[in-house]
GROMACS .gro file of N, CA and C in nm:
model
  507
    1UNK      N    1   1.580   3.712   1.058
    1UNK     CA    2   1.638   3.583   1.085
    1UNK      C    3   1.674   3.516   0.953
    2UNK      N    4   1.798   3.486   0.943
    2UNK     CA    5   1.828   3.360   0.818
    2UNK      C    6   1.843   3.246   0.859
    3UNK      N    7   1.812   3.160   0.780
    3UNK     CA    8   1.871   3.009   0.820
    3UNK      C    9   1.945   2.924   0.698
    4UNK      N   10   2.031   2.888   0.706
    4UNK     CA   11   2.121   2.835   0.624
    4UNK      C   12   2.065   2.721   0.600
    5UNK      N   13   2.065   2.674   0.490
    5UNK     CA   14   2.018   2.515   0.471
    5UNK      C   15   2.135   2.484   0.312
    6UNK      N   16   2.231   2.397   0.300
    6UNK     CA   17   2.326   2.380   0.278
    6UNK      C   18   2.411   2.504   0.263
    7UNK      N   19   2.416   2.543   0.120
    7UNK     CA   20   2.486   2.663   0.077
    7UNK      C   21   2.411   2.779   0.047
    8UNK      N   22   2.260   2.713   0.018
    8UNK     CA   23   2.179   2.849   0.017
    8UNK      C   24   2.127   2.920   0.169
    9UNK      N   25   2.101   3.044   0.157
    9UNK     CA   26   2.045   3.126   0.284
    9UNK      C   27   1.866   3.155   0.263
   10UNK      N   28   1.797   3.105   0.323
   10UNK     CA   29   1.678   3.129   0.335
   10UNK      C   30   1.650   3.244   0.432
   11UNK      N   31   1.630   3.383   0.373
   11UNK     CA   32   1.586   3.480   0.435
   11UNK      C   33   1.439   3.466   0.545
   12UNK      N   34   1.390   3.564   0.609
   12UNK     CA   35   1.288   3.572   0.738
   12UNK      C   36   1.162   3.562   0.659
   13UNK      N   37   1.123   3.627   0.531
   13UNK     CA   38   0.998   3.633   0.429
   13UNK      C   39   0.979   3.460   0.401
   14UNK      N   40   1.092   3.432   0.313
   14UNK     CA   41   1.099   3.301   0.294
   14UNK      C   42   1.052   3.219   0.399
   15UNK      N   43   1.133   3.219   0.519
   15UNK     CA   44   1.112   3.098   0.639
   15UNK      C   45   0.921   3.144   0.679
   16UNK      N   46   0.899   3.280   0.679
   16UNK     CA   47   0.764   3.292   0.706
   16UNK      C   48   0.653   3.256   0.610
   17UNK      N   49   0.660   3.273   0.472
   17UNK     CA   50   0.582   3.219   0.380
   17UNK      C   51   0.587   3.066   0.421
   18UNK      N   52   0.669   2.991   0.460
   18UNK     CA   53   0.662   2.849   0.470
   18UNK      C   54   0.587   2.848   0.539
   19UNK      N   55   0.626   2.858   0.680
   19UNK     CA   56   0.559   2.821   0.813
   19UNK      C   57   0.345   2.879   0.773
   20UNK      N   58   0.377   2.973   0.699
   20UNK     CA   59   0.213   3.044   0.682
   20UNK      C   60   0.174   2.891   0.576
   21UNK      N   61   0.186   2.874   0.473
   21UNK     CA   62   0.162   2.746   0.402
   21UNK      C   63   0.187   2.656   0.520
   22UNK      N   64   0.256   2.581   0.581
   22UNK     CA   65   0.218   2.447   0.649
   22UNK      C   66   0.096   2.496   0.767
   23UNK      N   67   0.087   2.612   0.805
   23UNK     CA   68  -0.061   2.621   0.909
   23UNK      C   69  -0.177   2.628   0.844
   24UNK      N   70  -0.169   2.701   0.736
   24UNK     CA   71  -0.221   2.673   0.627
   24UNK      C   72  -0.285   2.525   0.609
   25UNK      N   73  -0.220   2.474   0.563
   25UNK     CA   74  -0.207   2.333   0.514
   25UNK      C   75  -0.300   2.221   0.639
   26UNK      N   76  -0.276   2.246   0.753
   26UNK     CA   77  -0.310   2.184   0.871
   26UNK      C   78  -0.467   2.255   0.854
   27UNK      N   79  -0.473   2.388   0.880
   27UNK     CA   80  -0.632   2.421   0.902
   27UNK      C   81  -0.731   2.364   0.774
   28UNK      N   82  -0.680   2.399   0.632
   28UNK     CA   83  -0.745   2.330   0.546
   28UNK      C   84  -0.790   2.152   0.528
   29UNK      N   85  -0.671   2.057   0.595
   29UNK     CA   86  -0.675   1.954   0.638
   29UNK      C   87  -0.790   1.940   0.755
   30UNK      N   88  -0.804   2.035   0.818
   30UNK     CA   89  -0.892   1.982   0.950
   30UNK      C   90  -1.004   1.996   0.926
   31UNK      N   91  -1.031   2.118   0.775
   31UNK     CA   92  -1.179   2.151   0.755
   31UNK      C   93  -1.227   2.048   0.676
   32UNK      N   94  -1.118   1.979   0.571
   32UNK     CA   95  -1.179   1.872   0.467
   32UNK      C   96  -1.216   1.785   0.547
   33UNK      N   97  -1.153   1.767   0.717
   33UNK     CA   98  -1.207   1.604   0.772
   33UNK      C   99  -1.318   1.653   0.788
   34UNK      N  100  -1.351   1.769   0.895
   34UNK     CA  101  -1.470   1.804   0.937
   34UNK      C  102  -1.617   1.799   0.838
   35UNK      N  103  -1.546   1.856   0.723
   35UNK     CA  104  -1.667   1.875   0.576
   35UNK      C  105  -1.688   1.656   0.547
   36UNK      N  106  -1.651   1.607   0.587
   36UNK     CA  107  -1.647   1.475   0.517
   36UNK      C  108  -1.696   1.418   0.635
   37UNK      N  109  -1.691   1.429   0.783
   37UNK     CA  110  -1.720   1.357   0.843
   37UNK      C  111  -1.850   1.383   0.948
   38UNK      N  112  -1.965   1.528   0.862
   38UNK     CA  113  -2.017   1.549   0.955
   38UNK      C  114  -2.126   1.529   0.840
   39UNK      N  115  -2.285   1.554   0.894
   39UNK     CA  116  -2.389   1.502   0.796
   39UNK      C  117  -2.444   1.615   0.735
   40UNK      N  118  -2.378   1.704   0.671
   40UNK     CA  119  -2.371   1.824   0.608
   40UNK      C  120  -2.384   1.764   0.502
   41UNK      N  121  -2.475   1.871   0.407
   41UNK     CA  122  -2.555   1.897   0.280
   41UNK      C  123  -2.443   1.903   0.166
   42UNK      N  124  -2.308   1.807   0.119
   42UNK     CA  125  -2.165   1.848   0.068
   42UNK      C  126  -2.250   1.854  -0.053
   43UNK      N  127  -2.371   1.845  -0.103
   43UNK     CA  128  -2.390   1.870  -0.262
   43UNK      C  129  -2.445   2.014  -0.286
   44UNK      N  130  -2.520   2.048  -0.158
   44UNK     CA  131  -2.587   2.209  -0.210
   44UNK      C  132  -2.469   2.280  -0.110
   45UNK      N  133  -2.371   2.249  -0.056
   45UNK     CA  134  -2.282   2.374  -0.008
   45UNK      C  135  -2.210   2.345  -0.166
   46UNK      N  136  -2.152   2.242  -0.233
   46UNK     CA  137  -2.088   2.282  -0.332
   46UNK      C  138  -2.118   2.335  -0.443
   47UNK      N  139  -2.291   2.308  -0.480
   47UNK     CA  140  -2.376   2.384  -0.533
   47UNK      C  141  -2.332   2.564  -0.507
   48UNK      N  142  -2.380   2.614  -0.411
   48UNK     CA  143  -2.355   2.737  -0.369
   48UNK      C  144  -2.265   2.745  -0.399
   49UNK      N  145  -2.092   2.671  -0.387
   49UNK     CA  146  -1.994   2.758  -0.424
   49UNK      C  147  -1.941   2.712  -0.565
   50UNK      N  148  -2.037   2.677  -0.656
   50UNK     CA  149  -2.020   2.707  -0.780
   50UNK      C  150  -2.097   2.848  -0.804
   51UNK      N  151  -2.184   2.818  -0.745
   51UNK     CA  152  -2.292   2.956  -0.783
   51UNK      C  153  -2.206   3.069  -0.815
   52UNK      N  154  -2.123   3.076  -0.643
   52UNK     CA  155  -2.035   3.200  -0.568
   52UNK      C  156  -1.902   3.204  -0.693
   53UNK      N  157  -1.830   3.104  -0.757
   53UNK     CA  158  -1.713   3.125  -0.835
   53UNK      C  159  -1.630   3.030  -0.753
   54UNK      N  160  -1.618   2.999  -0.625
   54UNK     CA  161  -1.555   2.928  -0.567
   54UNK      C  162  -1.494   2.823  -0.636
   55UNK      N  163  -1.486   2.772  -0.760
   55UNK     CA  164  -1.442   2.694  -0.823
   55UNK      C  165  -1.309   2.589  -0.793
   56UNK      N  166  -1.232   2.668  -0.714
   56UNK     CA  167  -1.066   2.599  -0.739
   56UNK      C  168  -1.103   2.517  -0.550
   57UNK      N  169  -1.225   2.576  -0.437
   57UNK     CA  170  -1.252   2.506  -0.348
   57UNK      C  171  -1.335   2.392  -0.419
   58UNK      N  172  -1.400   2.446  -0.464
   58UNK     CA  173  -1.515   2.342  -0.500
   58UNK      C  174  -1.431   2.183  -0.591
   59UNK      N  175  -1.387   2.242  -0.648
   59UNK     CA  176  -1.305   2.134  -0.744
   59UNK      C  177  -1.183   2.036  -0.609
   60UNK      N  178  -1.124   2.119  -0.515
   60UNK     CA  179  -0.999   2.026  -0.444
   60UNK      C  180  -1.101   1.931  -0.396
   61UNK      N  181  -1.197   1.961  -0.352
   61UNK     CA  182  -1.301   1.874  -0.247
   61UNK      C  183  -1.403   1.802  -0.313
   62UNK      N  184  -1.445   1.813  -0.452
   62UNK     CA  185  -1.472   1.689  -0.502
   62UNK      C  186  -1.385   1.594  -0.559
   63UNK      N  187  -1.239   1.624  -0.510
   63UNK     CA  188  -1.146   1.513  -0.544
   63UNK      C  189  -1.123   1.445  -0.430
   64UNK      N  190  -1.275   1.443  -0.316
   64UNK     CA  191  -1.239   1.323  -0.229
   64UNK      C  192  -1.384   1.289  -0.197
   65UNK      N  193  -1.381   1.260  -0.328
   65UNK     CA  194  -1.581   1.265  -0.315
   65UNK      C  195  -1.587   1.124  -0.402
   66UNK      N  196  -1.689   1.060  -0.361
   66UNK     CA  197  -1.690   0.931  -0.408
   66UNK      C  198  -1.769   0.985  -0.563
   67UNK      N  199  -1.783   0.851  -0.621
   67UNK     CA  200  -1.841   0.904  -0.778
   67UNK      C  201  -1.992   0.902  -0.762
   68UNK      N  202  -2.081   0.786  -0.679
   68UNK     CA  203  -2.208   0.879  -0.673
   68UNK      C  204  -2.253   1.041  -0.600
   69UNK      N  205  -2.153   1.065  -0.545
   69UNK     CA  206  -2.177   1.218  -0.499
   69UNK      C  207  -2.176   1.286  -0.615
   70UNK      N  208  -2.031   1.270  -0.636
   70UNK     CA  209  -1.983   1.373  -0.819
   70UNK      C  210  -2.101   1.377  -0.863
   71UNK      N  211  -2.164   1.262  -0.925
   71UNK     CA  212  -2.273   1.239  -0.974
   71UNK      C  213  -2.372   1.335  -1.005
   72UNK      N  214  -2.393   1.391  -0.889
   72UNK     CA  215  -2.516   1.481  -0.831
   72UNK      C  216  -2.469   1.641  -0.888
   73UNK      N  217  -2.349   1.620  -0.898
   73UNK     CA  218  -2.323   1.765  -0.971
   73UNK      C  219  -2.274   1.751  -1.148
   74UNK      N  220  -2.326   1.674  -1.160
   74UNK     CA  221  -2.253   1.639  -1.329
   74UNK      C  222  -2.354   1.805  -1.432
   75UNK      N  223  -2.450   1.863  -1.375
   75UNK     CA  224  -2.548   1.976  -1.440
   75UNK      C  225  -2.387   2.074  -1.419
   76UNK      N  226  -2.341   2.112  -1.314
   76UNK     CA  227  -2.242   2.211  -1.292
   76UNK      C  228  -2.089   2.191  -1.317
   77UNK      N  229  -2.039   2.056  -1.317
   77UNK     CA  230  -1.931   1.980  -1.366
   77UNK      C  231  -1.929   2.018  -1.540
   78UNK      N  232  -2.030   2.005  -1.623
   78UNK     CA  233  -2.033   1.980  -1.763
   78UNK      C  234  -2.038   2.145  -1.768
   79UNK      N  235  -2.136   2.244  -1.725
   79UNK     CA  236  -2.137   2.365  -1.785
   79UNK      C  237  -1.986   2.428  -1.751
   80UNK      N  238  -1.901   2.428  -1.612
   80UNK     CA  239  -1.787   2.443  -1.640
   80UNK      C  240  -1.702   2.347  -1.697
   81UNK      N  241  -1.715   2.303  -1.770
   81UNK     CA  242  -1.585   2.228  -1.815
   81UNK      C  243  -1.579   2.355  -1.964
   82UNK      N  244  -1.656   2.437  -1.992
   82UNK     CA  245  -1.644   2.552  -2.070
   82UNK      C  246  -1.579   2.637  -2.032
   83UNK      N  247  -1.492   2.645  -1.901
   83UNK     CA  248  -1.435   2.713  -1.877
   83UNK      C  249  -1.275   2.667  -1.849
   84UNK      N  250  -1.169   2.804  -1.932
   84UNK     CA  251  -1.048   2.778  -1.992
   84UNK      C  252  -0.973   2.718  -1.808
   85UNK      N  253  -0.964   2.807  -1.760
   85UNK     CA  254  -0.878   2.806  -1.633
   85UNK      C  255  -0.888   2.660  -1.626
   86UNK      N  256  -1.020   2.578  -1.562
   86UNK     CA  257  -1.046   2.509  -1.532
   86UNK      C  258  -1.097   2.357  -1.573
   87UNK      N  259  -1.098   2.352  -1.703
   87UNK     CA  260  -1.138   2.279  -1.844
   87UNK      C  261  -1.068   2.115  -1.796
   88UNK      N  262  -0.971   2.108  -1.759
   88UNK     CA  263  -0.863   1.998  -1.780
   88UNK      C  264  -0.877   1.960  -1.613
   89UNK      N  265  -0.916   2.044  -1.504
   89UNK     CA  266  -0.921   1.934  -1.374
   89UNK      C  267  -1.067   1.879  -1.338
   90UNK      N  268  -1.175   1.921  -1.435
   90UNK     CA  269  -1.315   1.928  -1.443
   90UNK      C  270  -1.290   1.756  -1.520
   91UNK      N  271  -1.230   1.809  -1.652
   91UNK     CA  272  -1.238   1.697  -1.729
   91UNK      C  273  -1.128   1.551  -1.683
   92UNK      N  274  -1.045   1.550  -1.609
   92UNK     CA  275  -0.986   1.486  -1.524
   92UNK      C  276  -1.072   1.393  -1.465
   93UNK      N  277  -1.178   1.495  -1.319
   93UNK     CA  278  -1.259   1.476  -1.245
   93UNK      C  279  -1.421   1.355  -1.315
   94UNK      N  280  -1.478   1.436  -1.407
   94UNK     CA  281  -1.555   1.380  -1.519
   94UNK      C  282  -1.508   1.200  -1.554
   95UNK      N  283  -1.347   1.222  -1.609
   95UNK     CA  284  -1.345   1.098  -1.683
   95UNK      C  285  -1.276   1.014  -1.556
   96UNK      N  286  -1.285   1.063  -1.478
   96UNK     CA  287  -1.240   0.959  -1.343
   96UNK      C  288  -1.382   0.862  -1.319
   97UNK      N  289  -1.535   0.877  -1.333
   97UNK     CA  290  -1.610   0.845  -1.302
   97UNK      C  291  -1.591   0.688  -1.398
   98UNK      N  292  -1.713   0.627  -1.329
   98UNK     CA  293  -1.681   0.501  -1.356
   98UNK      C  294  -1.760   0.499  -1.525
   99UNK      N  295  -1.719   0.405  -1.614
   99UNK     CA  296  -1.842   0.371  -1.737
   99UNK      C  297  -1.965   0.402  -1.747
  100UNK      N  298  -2.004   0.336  -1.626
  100UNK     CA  299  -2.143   0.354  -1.673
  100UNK      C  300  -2.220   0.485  -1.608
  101UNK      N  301  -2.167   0.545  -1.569
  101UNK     CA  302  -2.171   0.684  -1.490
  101UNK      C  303  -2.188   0.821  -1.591
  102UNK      N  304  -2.078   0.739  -1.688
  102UNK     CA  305  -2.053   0.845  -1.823
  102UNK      C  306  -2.156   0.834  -1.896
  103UNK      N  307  -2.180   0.687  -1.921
  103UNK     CA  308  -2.276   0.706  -2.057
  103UNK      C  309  -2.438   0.678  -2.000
  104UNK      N  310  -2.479   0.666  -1.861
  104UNK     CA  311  -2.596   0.695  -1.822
  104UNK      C  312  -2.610   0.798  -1.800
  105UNK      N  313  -2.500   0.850  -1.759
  105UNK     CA  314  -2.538   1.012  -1.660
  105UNK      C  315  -2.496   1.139  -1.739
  106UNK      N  316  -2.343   1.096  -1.744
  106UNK     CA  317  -2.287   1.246  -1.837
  106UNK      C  318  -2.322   1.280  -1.969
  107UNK      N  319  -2.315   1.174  -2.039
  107UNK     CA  320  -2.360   1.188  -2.185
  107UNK      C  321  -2.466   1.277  -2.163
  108UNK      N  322  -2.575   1.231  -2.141
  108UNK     CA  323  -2.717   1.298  -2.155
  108UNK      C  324  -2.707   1.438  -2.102
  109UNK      N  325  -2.619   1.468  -1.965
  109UNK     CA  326  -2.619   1.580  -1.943
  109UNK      C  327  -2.497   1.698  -2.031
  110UNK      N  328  -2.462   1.662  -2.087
  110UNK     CA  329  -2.387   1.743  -2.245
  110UNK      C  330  -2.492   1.749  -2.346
  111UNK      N  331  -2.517   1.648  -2.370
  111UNK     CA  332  -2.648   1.674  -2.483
  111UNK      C  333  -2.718   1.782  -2.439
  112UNK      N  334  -2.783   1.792  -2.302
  112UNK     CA  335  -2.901   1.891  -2.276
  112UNK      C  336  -2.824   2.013  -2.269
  113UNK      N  337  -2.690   2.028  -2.178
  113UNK     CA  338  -2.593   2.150  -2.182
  113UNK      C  339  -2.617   2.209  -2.340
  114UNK      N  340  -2.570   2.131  -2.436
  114UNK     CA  341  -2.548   2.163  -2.568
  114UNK      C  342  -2.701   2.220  -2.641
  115UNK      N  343  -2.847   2.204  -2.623
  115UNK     CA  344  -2.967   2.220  -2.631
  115UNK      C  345  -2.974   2.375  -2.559
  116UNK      N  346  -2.874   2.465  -2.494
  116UNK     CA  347  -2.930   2.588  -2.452
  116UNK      C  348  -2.843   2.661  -2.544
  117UNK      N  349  -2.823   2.677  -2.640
  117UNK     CA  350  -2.764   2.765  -2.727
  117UNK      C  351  -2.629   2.852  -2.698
  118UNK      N  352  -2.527   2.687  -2.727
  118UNK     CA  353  -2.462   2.787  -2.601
  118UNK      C  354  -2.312   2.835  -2.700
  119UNK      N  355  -2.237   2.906  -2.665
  119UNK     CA  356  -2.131   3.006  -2.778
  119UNK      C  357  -2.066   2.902  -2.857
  120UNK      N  358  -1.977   2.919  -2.954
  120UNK     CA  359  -1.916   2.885  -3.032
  120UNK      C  360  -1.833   2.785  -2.932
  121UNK      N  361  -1.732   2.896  -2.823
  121UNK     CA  362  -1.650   2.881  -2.735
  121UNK      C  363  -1.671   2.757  -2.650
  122UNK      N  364  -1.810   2.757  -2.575
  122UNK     CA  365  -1.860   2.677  -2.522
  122UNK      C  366  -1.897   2.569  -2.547
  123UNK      N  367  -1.940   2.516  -2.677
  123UNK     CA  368  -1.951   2.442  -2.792
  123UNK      C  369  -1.810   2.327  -2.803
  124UNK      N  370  -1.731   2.444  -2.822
  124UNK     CA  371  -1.617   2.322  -2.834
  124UNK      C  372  -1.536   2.286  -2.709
  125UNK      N  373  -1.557   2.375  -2.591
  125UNK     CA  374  -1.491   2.303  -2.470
  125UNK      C  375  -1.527   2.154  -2.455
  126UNK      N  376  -1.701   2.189  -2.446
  126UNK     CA  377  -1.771   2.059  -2.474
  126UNK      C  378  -1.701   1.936  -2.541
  127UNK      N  379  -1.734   1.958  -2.627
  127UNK     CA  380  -1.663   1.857  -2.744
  127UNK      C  381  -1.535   1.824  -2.719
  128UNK      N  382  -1.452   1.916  -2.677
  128UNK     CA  383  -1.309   1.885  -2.586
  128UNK      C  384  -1.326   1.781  -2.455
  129UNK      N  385  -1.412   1.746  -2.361
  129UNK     CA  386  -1.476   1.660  -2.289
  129UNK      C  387  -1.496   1.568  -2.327
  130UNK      N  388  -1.640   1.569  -2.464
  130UNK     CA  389  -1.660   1.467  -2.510
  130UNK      C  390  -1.537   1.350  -2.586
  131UNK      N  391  -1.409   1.425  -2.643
  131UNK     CA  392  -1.346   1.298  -2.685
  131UNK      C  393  -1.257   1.285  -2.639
  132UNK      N  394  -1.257   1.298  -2.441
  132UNK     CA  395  -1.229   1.254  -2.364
  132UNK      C  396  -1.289   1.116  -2.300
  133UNK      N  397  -1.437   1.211  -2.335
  133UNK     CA  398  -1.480   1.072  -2.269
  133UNK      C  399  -1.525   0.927  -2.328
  134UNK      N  400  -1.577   1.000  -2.450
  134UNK     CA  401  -1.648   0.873  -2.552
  134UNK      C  402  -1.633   0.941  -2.752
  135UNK      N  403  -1.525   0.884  -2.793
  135UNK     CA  404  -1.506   0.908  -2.926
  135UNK      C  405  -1.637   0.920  -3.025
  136UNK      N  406  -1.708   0.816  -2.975
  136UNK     CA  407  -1.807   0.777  -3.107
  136UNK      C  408  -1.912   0.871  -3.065
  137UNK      N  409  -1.951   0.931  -2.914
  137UNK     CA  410  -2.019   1.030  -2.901
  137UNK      C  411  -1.984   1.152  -2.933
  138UNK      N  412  -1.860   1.209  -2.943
  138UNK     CA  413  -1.812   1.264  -2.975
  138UNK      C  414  -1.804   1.302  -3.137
  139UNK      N  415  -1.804   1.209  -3.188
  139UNK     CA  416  -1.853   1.186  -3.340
  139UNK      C  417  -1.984   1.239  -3.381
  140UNK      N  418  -2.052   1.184  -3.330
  140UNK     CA  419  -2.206   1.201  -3.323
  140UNK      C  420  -2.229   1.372  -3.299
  141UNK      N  421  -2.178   1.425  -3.205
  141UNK     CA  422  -2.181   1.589  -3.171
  141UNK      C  423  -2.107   1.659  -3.273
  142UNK      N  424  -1.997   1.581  -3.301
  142UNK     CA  425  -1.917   1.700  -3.452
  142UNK      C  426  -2.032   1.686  -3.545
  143UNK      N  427  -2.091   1.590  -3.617
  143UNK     CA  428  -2.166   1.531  -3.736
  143UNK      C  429  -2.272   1.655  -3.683
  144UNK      N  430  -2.346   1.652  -3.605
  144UNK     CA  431  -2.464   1.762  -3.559
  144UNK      C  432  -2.425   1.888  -3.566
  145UNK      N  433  -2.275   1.910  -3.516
  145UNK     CA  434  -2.206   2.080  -3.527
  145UNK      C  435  -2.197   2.090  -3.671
  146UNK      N  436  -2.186   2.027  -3.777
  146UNK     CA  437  -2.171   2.003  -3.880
  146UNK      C  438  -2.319   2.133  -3.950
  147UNK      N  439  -2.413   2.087  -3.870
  147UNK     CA  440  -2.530   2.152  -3.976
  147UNK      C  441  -2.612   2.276  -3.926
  148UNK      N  442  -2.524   2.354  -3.778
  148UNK     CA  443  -2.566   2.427  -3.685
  148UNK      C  444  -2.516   2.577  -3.785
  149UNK      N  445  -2.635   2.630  -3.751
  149UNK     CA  446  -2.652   2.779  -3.763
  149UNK      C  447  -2.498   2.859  -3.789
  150UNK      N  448  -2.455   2.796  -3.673
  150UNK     CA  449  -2.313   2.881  -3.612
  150UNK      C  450  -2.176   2.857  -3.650
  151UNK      N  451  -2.139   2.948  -3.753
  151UNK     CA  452  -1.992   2.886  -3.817
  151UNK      C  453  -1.921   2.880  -3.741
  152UNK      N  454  -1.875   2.906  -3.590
  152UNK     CA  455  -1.838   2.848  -3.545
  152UNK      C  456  -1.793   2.738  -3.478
  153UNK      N  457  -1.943   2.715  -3.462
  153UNK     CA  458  -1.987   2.555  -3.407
  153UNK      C  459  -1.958   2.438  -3.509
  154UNK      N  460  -2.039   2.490  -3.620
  154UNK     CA  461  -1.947   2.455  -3.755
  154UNK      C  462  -1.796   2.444  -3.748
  155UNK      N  463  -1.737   2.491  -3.712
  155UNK     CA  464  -1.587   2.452  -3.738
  155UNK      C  465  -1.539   2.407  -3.681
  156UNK      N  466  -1.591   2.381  -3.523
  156UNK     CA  467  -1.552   2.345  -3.390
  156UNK      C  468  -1.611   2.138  -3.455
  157UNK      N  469  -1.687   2.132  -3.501
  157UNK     CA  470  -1.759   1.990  -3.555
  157UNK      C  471  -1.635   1.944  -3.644
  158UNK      N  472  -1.641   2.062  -3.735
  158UNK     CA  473  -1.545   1.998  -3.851
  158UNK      C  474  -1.363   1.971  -3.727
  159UNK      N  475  -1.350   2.048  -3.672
  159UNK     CA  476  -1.210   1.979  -3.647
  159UNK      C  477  -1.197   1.884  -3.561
  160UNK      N  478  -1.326   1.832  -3.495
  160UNK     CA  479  -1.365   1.696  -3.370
  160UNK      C  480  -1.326   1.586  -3.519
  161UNK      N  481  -1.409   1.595  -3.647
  161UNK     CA  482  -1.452   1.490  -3.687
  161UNK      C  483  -1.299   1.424  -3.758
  162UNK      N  484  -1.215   1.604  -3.813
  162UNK     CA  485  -1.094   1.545  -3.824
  162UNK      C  486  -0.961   1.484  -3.733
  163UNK      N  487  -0.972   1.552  -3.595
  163UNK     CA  488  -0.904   1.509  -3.491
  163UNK      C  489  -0.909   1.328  -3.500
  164UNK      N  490  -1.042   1.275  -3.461
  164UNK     CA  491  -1.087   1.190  -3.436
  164UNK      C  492  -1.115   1.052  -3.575
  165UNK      N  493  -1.144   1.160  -3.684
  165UNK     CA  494  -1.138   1.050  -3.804
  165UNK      C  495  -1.287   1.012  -3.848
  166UNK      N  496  -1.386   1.101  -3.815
  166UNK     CA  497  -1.516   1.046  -3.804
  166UNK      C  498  -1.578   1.055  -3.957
  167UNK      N  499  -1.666   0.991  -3.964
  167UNK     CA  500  -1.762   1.000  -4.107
  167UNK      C  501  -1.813   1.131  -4.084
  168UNK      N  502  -1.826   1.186  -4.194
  168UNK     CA  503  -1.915   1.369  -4.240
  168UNK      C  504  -2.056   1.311  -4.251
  169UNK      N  505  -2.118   1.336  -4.239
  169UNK     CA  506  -2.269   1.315  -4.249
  169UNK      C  507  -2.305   1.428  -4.398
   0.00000   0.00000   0.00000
């Protein structure tokens, strides 16, 4: 089957990939009401599907999650935000939270993230977060990468402090 839609021809693959995306679209719609409107556990099922990799579910559906829910996952929010794919809708998600959310809740949980020895790589996603979220904390974590074991981490400090403009300790 084709169907003409002005001058272009939309082949039978085409018209079927659509129609599969909008049923699509409807069943995923009916599961987010269902997941939101029933008295289901939405912090340890999303728990689990961080566990699982589920990441790109886990992430659409805490974008209709109020900020004390988020909240509850800021331990699994911060360790992926080390991850490339996903770095920028984590950190999106993160700096959507309100002020005091950040610097009661998230801060501290980067600090402790940063306390398990974690790669070079991982190190500076971090720090990629942090001067998203709070410069002068952010400062504070280059100045510390500054005197770490790890020339990497080391260098990942030194280019926060120049990005940002910070004092060298």
């Amino acid at each position: 089957m084709e169907v003409k839609r002005g001058d272009k021809l939309l082949d039978e693959n085409a018209y079927l990939a659509w129609q599969d995306l909008v049923e699509n679209h409807l069943k995923l719609t009916q599961s987010l009401e269902w997941f939101f409107s029933t008295e289901v556990d939405r912090i340890e099922v999303l728990r689990h599907g961080f566990q699982k990799g589920h990441l790109p579910a886990v992430l659409y559906a805490i974008a209709y999650m109020e900020s004390t829910e988020i909240s509850e996952l800021l331990n699994e929010l911060v360790w992926f935000a080390t991850s490339h794919g996903y770095a920028q809708a984590i950190h999106k998600i993160v700096g959507s939270l309100p002020r005091q959310v950040i610097t009661e809740k998230v801060l501290p949980v980067i600090e402790e993230t940063l306390s398990h020895q974690p790669t070079d790589d991982e190190y500076r996603r971090i720090l990629e977060l942090c001067v998203e979220l709070d410069r002068k904390f952010a400062c504070r974590l280059a100045q510390q990468a500054l005197l770490h074991p790890n020339a990497g981490i080391r260098e990942t400090g030194e280019d926060v402090i120049q990005l940002l403009g910070c004092d060298k300790v």
